[in-house]
Amino acid sequence: MSNYVLDTWYPIAWSRDISRTLSARKIVEQEVVLFRTEAGGVVAMEDACPHRLLPLSMGKLKGDAIECGYHGMTYDCSGKCVRVPGQEIVPPSAIVKTYPTHENMGLVWIWMGNPTLADKSKVFDLPQYHDPAWSSAEGDALEIKANYLSLADNLCDPAHVSFVHLSTLGNAASEDIPVMHEEQDGKMLTWRWIIDAPPIPIFKKYGNFKGNVDRWHYYHYYAPSIAIIDFGSADTGTGAPEGRRDNCMQIYACHFMTPVDQETSIDHWLHVKNFPADSTLNAALSAEFRIAFAEDKAILEAIQRNETRLATRKTIKIAIDAAPRRMRRMVDGMVEKEVPAT
Amino acid sequence: MSNYVLDTWYPIAWSRDISRTLSARKIVEQEVVLFRTEAGGVVAMEDACPHRLLPLSMGKLKGDAIECGYHGMTYDCSGKCVRVPGQEIVPPSAIVKTYPTHENMGLVWIWMGNPTLADKSKVFDLPQYHDPAWSSAEGDALEIKANYLSLADNLCDPAHVSFVHLSTLGNAASEDIPVMHEEQDGKMLTWRWIIDAPPIPIFKKYGNFKGNVDRWHYYHYYAPSIAIIDFGSADTGTGAPEGRRDNCMQIYACHFMTPVDQETSIDHWLHVKNFPADSTLNAALSAEFRIAFAEDKAILEAIQRNETRLATRKTIKIAIDAAPRRMRRMVDGMVEKEVPAT
Amino acid sequence: MSNYVLDTWYPIAWSRDISRTLSARKIVEQEVVLFRTEAGGVVAMEDACPHRLLPLSMGKLKGDAIECGYHGMTYDCSGKCVRVPGQEIVPPSAIVKTYPTHENMGLVWIWMGNPTLADKSKVFDLPQYHDPAWSSAEGDALEIKANYLSLADNLCDPAHVSFVHLSTLGNAASEDIPVMHEEQDGKMLTWRWIIDAPPIPIFKKYGNFKGNVDRWHYYHYYAPSIAIIDFGSADTGTGAPEGRRDNCMQIYACHFMTPVDQETSIDHWLHVKNFPADSTLNAALSAEFRIAFAEDKAILEAIQRNETRLATRKTIKIAIDAAPRRMRRMVDGMVEKEVPAT
């Protein structure tokens, strides 16, 4: 059984990558062709001509229509066939499925479910992304050969940082600090504070801390596929845990995930931070994140292989599993309550 | 269910490639070993020693017999075992299946069905191939990861040329001209004429036309796996459509296809033309065809992937589909009326 | 159905390759992590953390314990979890399966079956390996994409040498000499003598024979996965067949095979011989064996492909099949009499 939520906005591509060239993407096991109209909007259609199933992405963009590369059948951006070369009549059933899209935060978002429910005001937004006092930089579209809910487990789980990301985002000081969690409406929040400890490697490298810091990780997981990791540090004793964060260094690592198929996901990641950054600093920070997320990728792909191989194995649970398990129940609930469009 | 016609002559290899070396080929999901006898004939046997199933193509040719590379069991060219090293008695069941073969038009043809029906006089022939007034050149053995009937669709379909082969065999002048078709005995003929239009790129390049031409495409599809594409042009107004083709340029693009398995086919292609050609001109023309057929390959392979992925999808039909659909019914009829050899 | 014997000692790695670094291996479809303790012993555990199934080989060795690379759960070398970071309580079910191991003849041996039956005194040994009058050299861990019983067929079969290994271990003189066999307790012995014949290529190259030799091959197959090939030659007429082998050249080619999965095996091979050899001579002899075993690999992999493709094909039997067939019945008997550990 599929575990994809369909009635939701998924990221499908960086806005920077969608242009007047036809681009192919895959999401929830569907092939999609994307292009930008002459007016600048983004059109998404099923990537198969209903005649012989040639991917439309192998055709030509003519104005805002796609001409199939096999026999020239032409579909306007509503998916309606407007030309069949060699004949006058266009079969009324010659229609390609289209999908609602929207752009925000440098990404193209797509709605794969019931289109009558697609409300563009619900596309995810992080206010700080638009705040001139903050800076941001786009990262990569990282392919991970693992189910997207396995990525979600990882993103409801601050504890892994102490073991997986020792050269970048974590250090041993946090190893034994328990993780808190709270289920909120459509969201799982997990967090912990590490008080009076050495800064993590990237804060040591790019920050300006005098000695030990008070450090926090807040993982905001918006089901089914978005995670905002709020992490930061302030000099110990300056009151950060009580809410005074005037002199802190704070980064939102944003993960916008595309479920491609049951064993493939794409993590579109970017970072937003409370300090100015030129392109050199942004590139340096992205390089650090690239190391960290490659570590996650290695682990998630190895787990995927073992889960496939040991499909009936019953695993053991520990305290930090409470949040991922509740997150999965939340996603299951979203899937169950969906009524397929008729 | 298999859709292979078995009681037919299929091309399996270029004659030039079959020698005193053992060669392995695959056709209708069977592995076959081929070699040329000392007298020059072609022997085809199942490529598996009946003892331990080692491919006989990994053995040695000894005279007109094959010695298996594992234990030296030796099979003469009728498939009968004539030696088992280390023992006197040869088990009577030690027999390898052989297949009738014939050579014509530079190709080795094989009969995979009931051998009692294999009539060598029925091997396909194109008289012009042997006519000294015409010239010919062999092309490649192009592997296409698609079912052979998808290639057949393409070869009952002159309409695709206007969209797929714009740099070589087609141009926009033919886009809207309907295709005619006629079912003949064991054959599907599709055609169209483009009157008073600019010549197609390869005729512009290699022909000697004053201005516009009258151009024809006749696609002769001999079920199940041979297509002769008769295409040519003559100066407009010189009477070509009425049958006067004295000053025309005419090429038969010949496609001799091997169904390898349900998702793999080999297209052995060559060209025969009504003008002399030295090796330089032949190579230049082959290079043009190589571009065009690589375009077909890209399309047919993409369609195969989408057909596999969307196996239950109902596609829409347009006017040009009439001929391919009738061709497929013709092939289905051939498969159904076959009685397996007992 | 699985055809693996489990209650037996299998070779799993060269001792030289197991160190204080975590090493992953696969055997009878199970993933195993291996390491050497501080005291020098070899520990083998299932290569999956029972929490999220991350391979433990991706973790860290801490003393004689493995710390999982995802959340730091730590397992001592009995497989018991001794630490769960962030919580006091260690779930009693957090146990990783361990496997008995032993080292002999340069190899690590593992017991994948019922551990209460693992008797280290039963690990295979070849006395000459330890005899200072003999010399030995380790070869490779050769991966062969074939079932281990197909390798076993090959190693109960001296007849193939005359056809497969003509440049190294065989020559035509033996082609027609029948093979003898005898089933012994847990062992299949096959052999033949070739009297008064030219020496085989490697004996011609490295031996010192005056002319023809008397040559023997004794294949000792210890079910389910060990073969010792005793082959040698002596000048003709010096009484070797009657047992006088004082001036002979004798080599034990040892094959210690790991069944990885149904279509993959590893052959750990080495050679032990009755003459001194420095590293240059050992390397030269290993190079000869490497050629010969690559020939076996090519044949066994081609057979595996044809067996998979022609799964229902009934093959014919000849005289030399008697020993491999009895060997397979012996292995079947071992599998059947095993009672799974409860």
Tab-separated table of N, CA, C and O in Angstrom, chain A residues 53-117:
chain	number	residue	atom	x	y	z
A	53	LEU	N	2.039	7.356	-25.407
A	53	LEU	CA	2.729	7.412	-24.111
A	53	LEU	C	4.165	7.940	-24.184
A	53	LEU	O	4.915	7.828	-23.211
A	54	LEU	N	4.551	8.520	-25.313
A	54	LEU	CA	5.878	9.150	-25.327
A	54	LEU	C	5.906	10.246	-24.258
A	54	LEU	O	4.962	11.026	-24.133
A	55	PRO	N	6.993	10.309	-23.464
A	55	PRO	CA	7.097	11.430	-22.514
A	55	PRO	C	6.991	12.764	-23.257
A	55	PRO	O	7.702	12.982	-24.243
A	56	LEU	N	6.120	13.619	-22.790
A	56	LEU	CA	5.987	14.931	-23.427
A	56	LEU	C	7.253	15.756	-23.263
A	56	LEU	O	7.539	16.640	-24.074
A	57	SER	N	8.040	15.431	-22.236
A	57	SER	CA	9.306	16.156	-22.050
A	57	SER	C	10.269	15.923	-23.208
A	57	SER	O	11.261	16.633	-23.334
A	58	MET	N	9.990	14.937	-24.074
A	58	MET	CA	10.815	14.734	-25.259
A	58	MET	C	10.282	15.522	-26.459
A	58	MET	O	10.810	15.404	-27.573
A	59	GLY	N	9.206	16.312	-26.233
A	59	GLY	CA	8.645	17.102	-27.324
A	59	GLY	C	9.214	18.514	-27.344
A	59	GLY	O	10.318	18.759	-26.869
A	60	LYS	N	8.418	19.409	-27.924
A	60	LYS	CA	8.881	20.794	-28.069
A	60	LYS	C	7.890	21.746	-27.420
A	60	LYS	O	6.673	21.583	-27.553
A	61	LEU	N	8.431	22.779	-26.780
A	61	LEU	CA	7.579	23.828	-26.249
A	61	LEU	C	7.273	24.812	-27.377
A	61	LEU	O	8.181	25.365	-27.999
A	62	LYS	N	5.979	24.992	-27.672
A	62	LYS	CA	5.568	25.940	-28.712
A	62	LYS	C	4.648	26.955	-28.046
A	62	LYS	O	3.486	26.626	-27.763
A	63	GLY	N	5.163	28.132	-27.773
A	63	GLY	CA	4.387	29.086	-26.980
A	63	GLY	C	4.188	28.477	-25.605
A	63	GLY	O	5.154	28.027	-24.975
A	64	ASP	N	2.928	28.379	-25.158
A	64	ASP	CA	2.659	27.751	-23.861
A	64	ASP	C	2.089	26.358	-24.029
A	64	ASP	O	1.433	25.824	-23.115
A	65	ALA	N	2.309	25.767	-25.212
A	65	ALA	CA	1.808	24.418	-25.470
A	65	ALA	C	2.970	23.464	-25.716
A	65	ALA	O	4.074	23.883	-26.057
A	66	ILE	N	2.710	22.176	-25.508
A	66	ILE	CA	3.735	21.165	-25.788
A	66	ILE	C	3.320	20.385	-27.032
A	66	ILE	O	2.196	19.874	-27.116
A	67	GLU	N	4.258	20.313	-27.996
A	67	GLU	CA	4.050	19.484	-29.188
A	67	GLU	C	4.765	18.169	-28.959
A	67	GLU	O	5.977	18.143	-28.728
A	68	CYS	N	4.015	17.068	-29.019
A	68	CYS	CA	4.612	15.743	-28.792
A	68	CYS	C	5.669	15.464	-29.857
A	68	CYS	O	5.492	15.777	-31.036
A	69	GLY	N	6.773	14.862	-29.455
A	69	GLY	CA	7.886	14.621	-30.353
A	69	GLY	C	7.695	13.459	-31.307
A	69	GLY	O	8.559	13.206	-32.156
A	70	TYR	N	6.552	12.763	-31.221
A	70	TYR	CA	6.365	11.609	-32.107
A	70	TYR	C	5.486	11.971	-33.307
A	70	TYR	O	5.876	11.756	-34.456
A	71	HIS	N	4.288	12.521	-33.038
A	71	HIS	CA	3.378	12.825	-34.148
A	71	HIS	C	2.855	14.253	-34.113
A	71	HIS	O	1.902	14.581	-34.822
A	72	GLY	N	3.424	15.075	-33.247
A	72	GLY	CA	3.055	16.481	-33.259
A	72	GLY	C	1.742	16.830	-32.578
A	72	GLY	O	1.274	17.969	-32.693
A	73	MET	N	1.118	15.889	-31.885
A	73	MET	CA	-0.096	16.256	-31.139
A	73	MET	C	0.300	17.319	-30.123
A	73	MET	O	1.340	17.218	-29.467
A	74	THR	N	-0.563	18.362	-30.003
A	74	THR	CA	-0.169	19.546	-29.249
A	74	THR	C	-1.168	19.804	-28.131
A	74	THR	O	-2.386	19.746	-28.358
A	75	TYR	N	-0.643	20.033	-26.921
A	75	TYR	CA	-1.460	20.210	-25.726
A	75	TYR	C	-1.215	21.588	-25.149
A	75	TYR	O	-0.064	21.969	-24.926
A	76	ASP	N	-2.304	22.338	-24.916
A	76	ASP	CA	-2.118	23.647	-24.296
A	76	ASP	C	-1.875	23.476	-22.800
A	76	ASP	O	-1.866	22.341	-22.289
A	77	CYS	N	-1.668	24.584	-22.095
A	77	CYS	CA	-1.218	24.413	-20.709
A	77	CYS	C	-2.347	24.028	-19.767
A	77	CYS	O	-2.109	23.803	-18.581
A	78	SER	N	-3.576	23.871	-20.293
A	78	SER	CA	-4.625	23.252	-19.478
A	78	SER	C	-4.659	21.742	-19.714
A	78	SER	O	-5.468	21.032	-19.138
A	79	GLY	N	-3.761	21.245	-20.600
A	79	GLY	CA	-3.693	19.811	-20.881
A	79	GLY	C	-4.568	19.395	-22.059
A	79	GLY	O	-4.552	18.231	-22.473
A	80	LYS	N	-5.318	20.337	-22.629
A	80	LYS	CA	-6.252	20.018	-23.708
A	80	LYS	C	-5.493	19.907	-25.024
A	80	LYS	O	-4.655	20.741	-25.351
A	81	CYS	N	-5.821	18.864	-25.803
A	81	CYS	CA	-5.191	18.725	-27.110
A	81	CYS	C	-5.806	19.755	-28.054
A	81	CYS	O	-7.035	19.877	-28.159
A	82	VAL	N	-4.950	20.517	-28.734
A	82	VAL	CA	-5.436	21.568	-29.624
A	82	VAL	C	-5.048	21.311	-31.077
A	82	VAL	O	-5.449	22.053	-31.972
A	83	ARG	N	-4.289	20.235	-31.325
A	83	ARG	CA	-3.910	19.939	-32.704
A	83	ARG	C	-3.544	18.469	-32.845
A	83	ARG	O	-2.807	17.924	-32.021
A	84	VAL	N	-4.091	17.829	-33.901
A	84	VAL	CA	-3.648	16.492	-34.306
A	84	VAL	C	-3.258	16.621	-35.778
A	84	VAL	O	-4.129	16.698	-36.641
A	85	PRO	N	-1.974	16.678	-36.082
A	85	PRO	CA	-1.562	16.869	-37.467
A	85	PRO	C	-2.158	15.795	-38.388
A	85	PRO	O	-2.208	14.617	-38.018
A	86	GLY	N	-2.633	16.219	-39.558
A	86	GLY	CA	-3.177	15.271	-40.533
A	86	GLY	C	-4.645	15.001	-40.389
A	86	GLY	O	-5.210	14.235	-41.168
A	87	GLN	N	-5.297	15.587	-39.384
A	87	GLN	CA	-6.740	15.392	-39.263
A	87	GLN	C	-7.368	16.636	-38.651
A	87	GLN	O	-6.720	17.379	-37.915
A	88	GLU	N	-8.654	16.847	-39.016
A	88	GLU	CA	-9.370	18.030	-38.529
A	88	GLU	C	-9.852	17.849	-37.101
A	88	GLU	O	-9.794	18.765	-36.282
A	89	ILE	N	-10.346	16.644	-36.831
A	89	ILE	CA	-11.011	16.412	-35.553
A	89	ILE	C	-9.991	16.094	-34.463
A	89	ILE	O	-9.101	15.256	-34.649
A	90	VAL	N	-10.128	16.758	-33.333
A	90	VAL	CA	-9.305	16.438	-32.166
A	90	VAL	C	-10.158	15.600	-31.224
A	90	VAL	O	-11.226	16.045	-30.805
A	91	PRO	N	-9.733	14.378	-30.916
A	91	PRO	CA	-10.553	13.544	-30.027
A	91	PRO	C	-10.739	14.240	-28.678
A	91	PRO	O	-9.770	14.713	-28.085
A	92	PRO	N	-11.981	14.328	-28.212
A	92	PRO	CA	-12.220	15.048	-26.942
A	92	PRO	C	-11.511	14.393	-25.764
A	92	PRO	O	-11.233	15.052	-24.765
A	93	SER	N	-11.197	13.110	-25.861
A	93	SER	CA	-10.519	12.448	-24.737
A	93	SER	C	-9.011	12.683	-24.744
A	93	SER	O	-8.298	12.189	-23.872
A	94	ALA	N	-8.530	13.437	-25.746
A	94	ALA	CA	-7.088	13.698	-25.803
A	94	ALA	C	-6.726	14.818	-24.827
A	94	ALA	O	-6.554	15.974	-25.208
A	95	ILE	N	-6.638	14.452	-23.578
A	95	ILE	CA	-6.377	15.421	-22.516
A	95	ILE	C	-5.260	14.879	-21.632
A	95	ILE	O	-5.249	13.696	-21.292
A	96	VAL	N	-4.325	15.731	-21.314
A	96	VAL	CA	-3.251	15.354	-20.399
A	96	VAL	C	-3.566	15.914	-19.022
A	96	VAL	O	-4.003	17.062	-18.903
A	97	LYS	N	-3.353	15.124	-18.012
A	97	LYS	CA	-3.604	15.574	-16.643
A	97	LYS	C	-2.632	16.700	-16.280
A	97	LYS	O	-1.439	16.615	-16.575
A	98	THR	N	-3.166	17.747	-15.663
A	98	THR	CA	-2.283	18.816	-15.172
A	98	THR	C	-2.377	18.871	-13.654
A	98	THR	O	-3.324	18.338	-13.063
A	99	TYR	N	-1.382	19.511	-13.052
A	99	TYR	CA	-1.323	19.582	-11.589
A	99	TYR	C	-1.160	21.035	-11.167
A	99	TYR	O	-0.368	21.767	-11.780
A	100	PRO	N	-1.879	21.466	-10.126
A	100	PRO	CA	-1.675	22.825	-9.610
A	100	PRO	C	-0.242	23.012	-9.128
A	100	PRO	O	0.358	22.085	-8.570
A	101	THR	N	0.302	24.198	-9.373
A	101	THR	CA	1.641	24.526	-8.868
A	101	THR	C	1.632	25.900	-8.217
A	101	THR	O	0.731	26.706	-8.432
A	102	HIS	N	2.660	26.155	-7.440
A	102	HIS	CA	2.840	27.463	-6.814
A	102	HIS	C	4.323	27.607	-6.532
A	102	HIS	O	5.045	26.612	-6.422
A	103	GLU	N	4.820	28.839	-6.467
A	103	GLU	CA	6.224	29.029	-6.130
A	103	GLU	C	6.360	29.798	-4.836
A	103	GLU	O	5.652	30.770	-4.588
A	104	ASN	N	7.269	29.328	-3.996
A	104	ASN	CA	7.606	30.055	-2.767
A	104	ASN	C	8.951	29.560	-2.265
A	104	ASN	O	9.322	28.404	-2.454
A	105	MET	N	9.707	30.442	-1.652
A	105	MET	CA	11.000	30.100	-1.059
A	105	MET	C	11.957	29.461	-2.070
A	105	MET	O	12.717	28.560	-1.720
A	106	GLY	N	11.873	29.927	-3.323
A	106	GLY	CA	12.806	29.429	-4.326
A	106	GLY	C	12.466	28.068	-4.877
A	106	GLY	O	13.258	27.476	-5.622
A	107	LEU	N	11.282	27.566	-4.520
A	107	LEU	CA	10.895	26.225	-4.956
A	107	LEU	C	9.578	26.249	-5.708
A	107	LEU	O	8.720	27.101	-5.456
A	108	VAL	N	9.428	25.290	-6.607
A	108	VAL	CA	8.133	25.021	-7.221
A	108	VAL	C	7.448	23.946	-6.388
A	108	VAL	O	8.049	22.906	-6.082
A	109	TRP	N	6.216	24.235	-5.996
A	109	TRP	CA	5.408	23.304	-5.207
A	109	TRP	C	4.307	22.747	-6.103
A	109	TRP	O	3.775	23.433	-6.968
A	110	ILE	N	3.968	21.478	-5.889
A	110	ILE	CA	2.970	20.820	-6.732
A	110	ILE	C	1.949	20.111	-5.849
A	110	ILE	O	2.281	19.653	-4.746
A	111	TRP	N	0.722	20.026	-6.353
A	111	TRP	CA	-0.370	19.368	-5.628
A	111	TRP	C	-0.778	18.144	-6.459
A	111	TRP	O	-1.334	18.277	-7.529
A	112	MET	N	-0.459	16.943	-5.946
A	112	MET	CA	-0.700	15.724	-6.719
A	112	MET	C	-2.075	15.112	-6.437
A	112	MET	O	-2.470	14.153	-7.094
A	113	GLY	N	-2.790	15.648	-5.435
A	113	GLY	CA	-4.057	15.037	-5.040
A	113	GLY	C	-5.249	15.684	-5.719
A	113	GLY	O	-5.173	16.127	-6.871
A	114	ASN	N	-6.350	15.735	-5.001
A	114	ASN	CA	-7.599	16.298	-5.517
A	114	ASN	C	-7.405	17.795	-5.776
A	114	ASN	O	-7.242	18.576	-4.834
A	115	PRO	N	-7.448	18.220	-7.044
A	115	PRO	CA	-7.103	19.621	-7.348
A	115	PRO	C	-8.093	20.630	-6.769
A	115	PRO	O	-7.735	21.788	-6.558
A	116	THR	N	-9.298	20.198	-6.465
A	116	THR	CA	-10.259	21.158	-5.918
A	116	THR	C	-9.878	21.562	-4.492
A	116	THR	O	-10.394	22.533	-3.955
A	117	LEU	N	-8.974	20.799	-3.881
A	117	LEU	CA	-8.554	21.125	-2.519
A	117	LEU	C	-7.265	21.943	-2.471
A	117	LEU	O	-6.801	22.308	-1.399
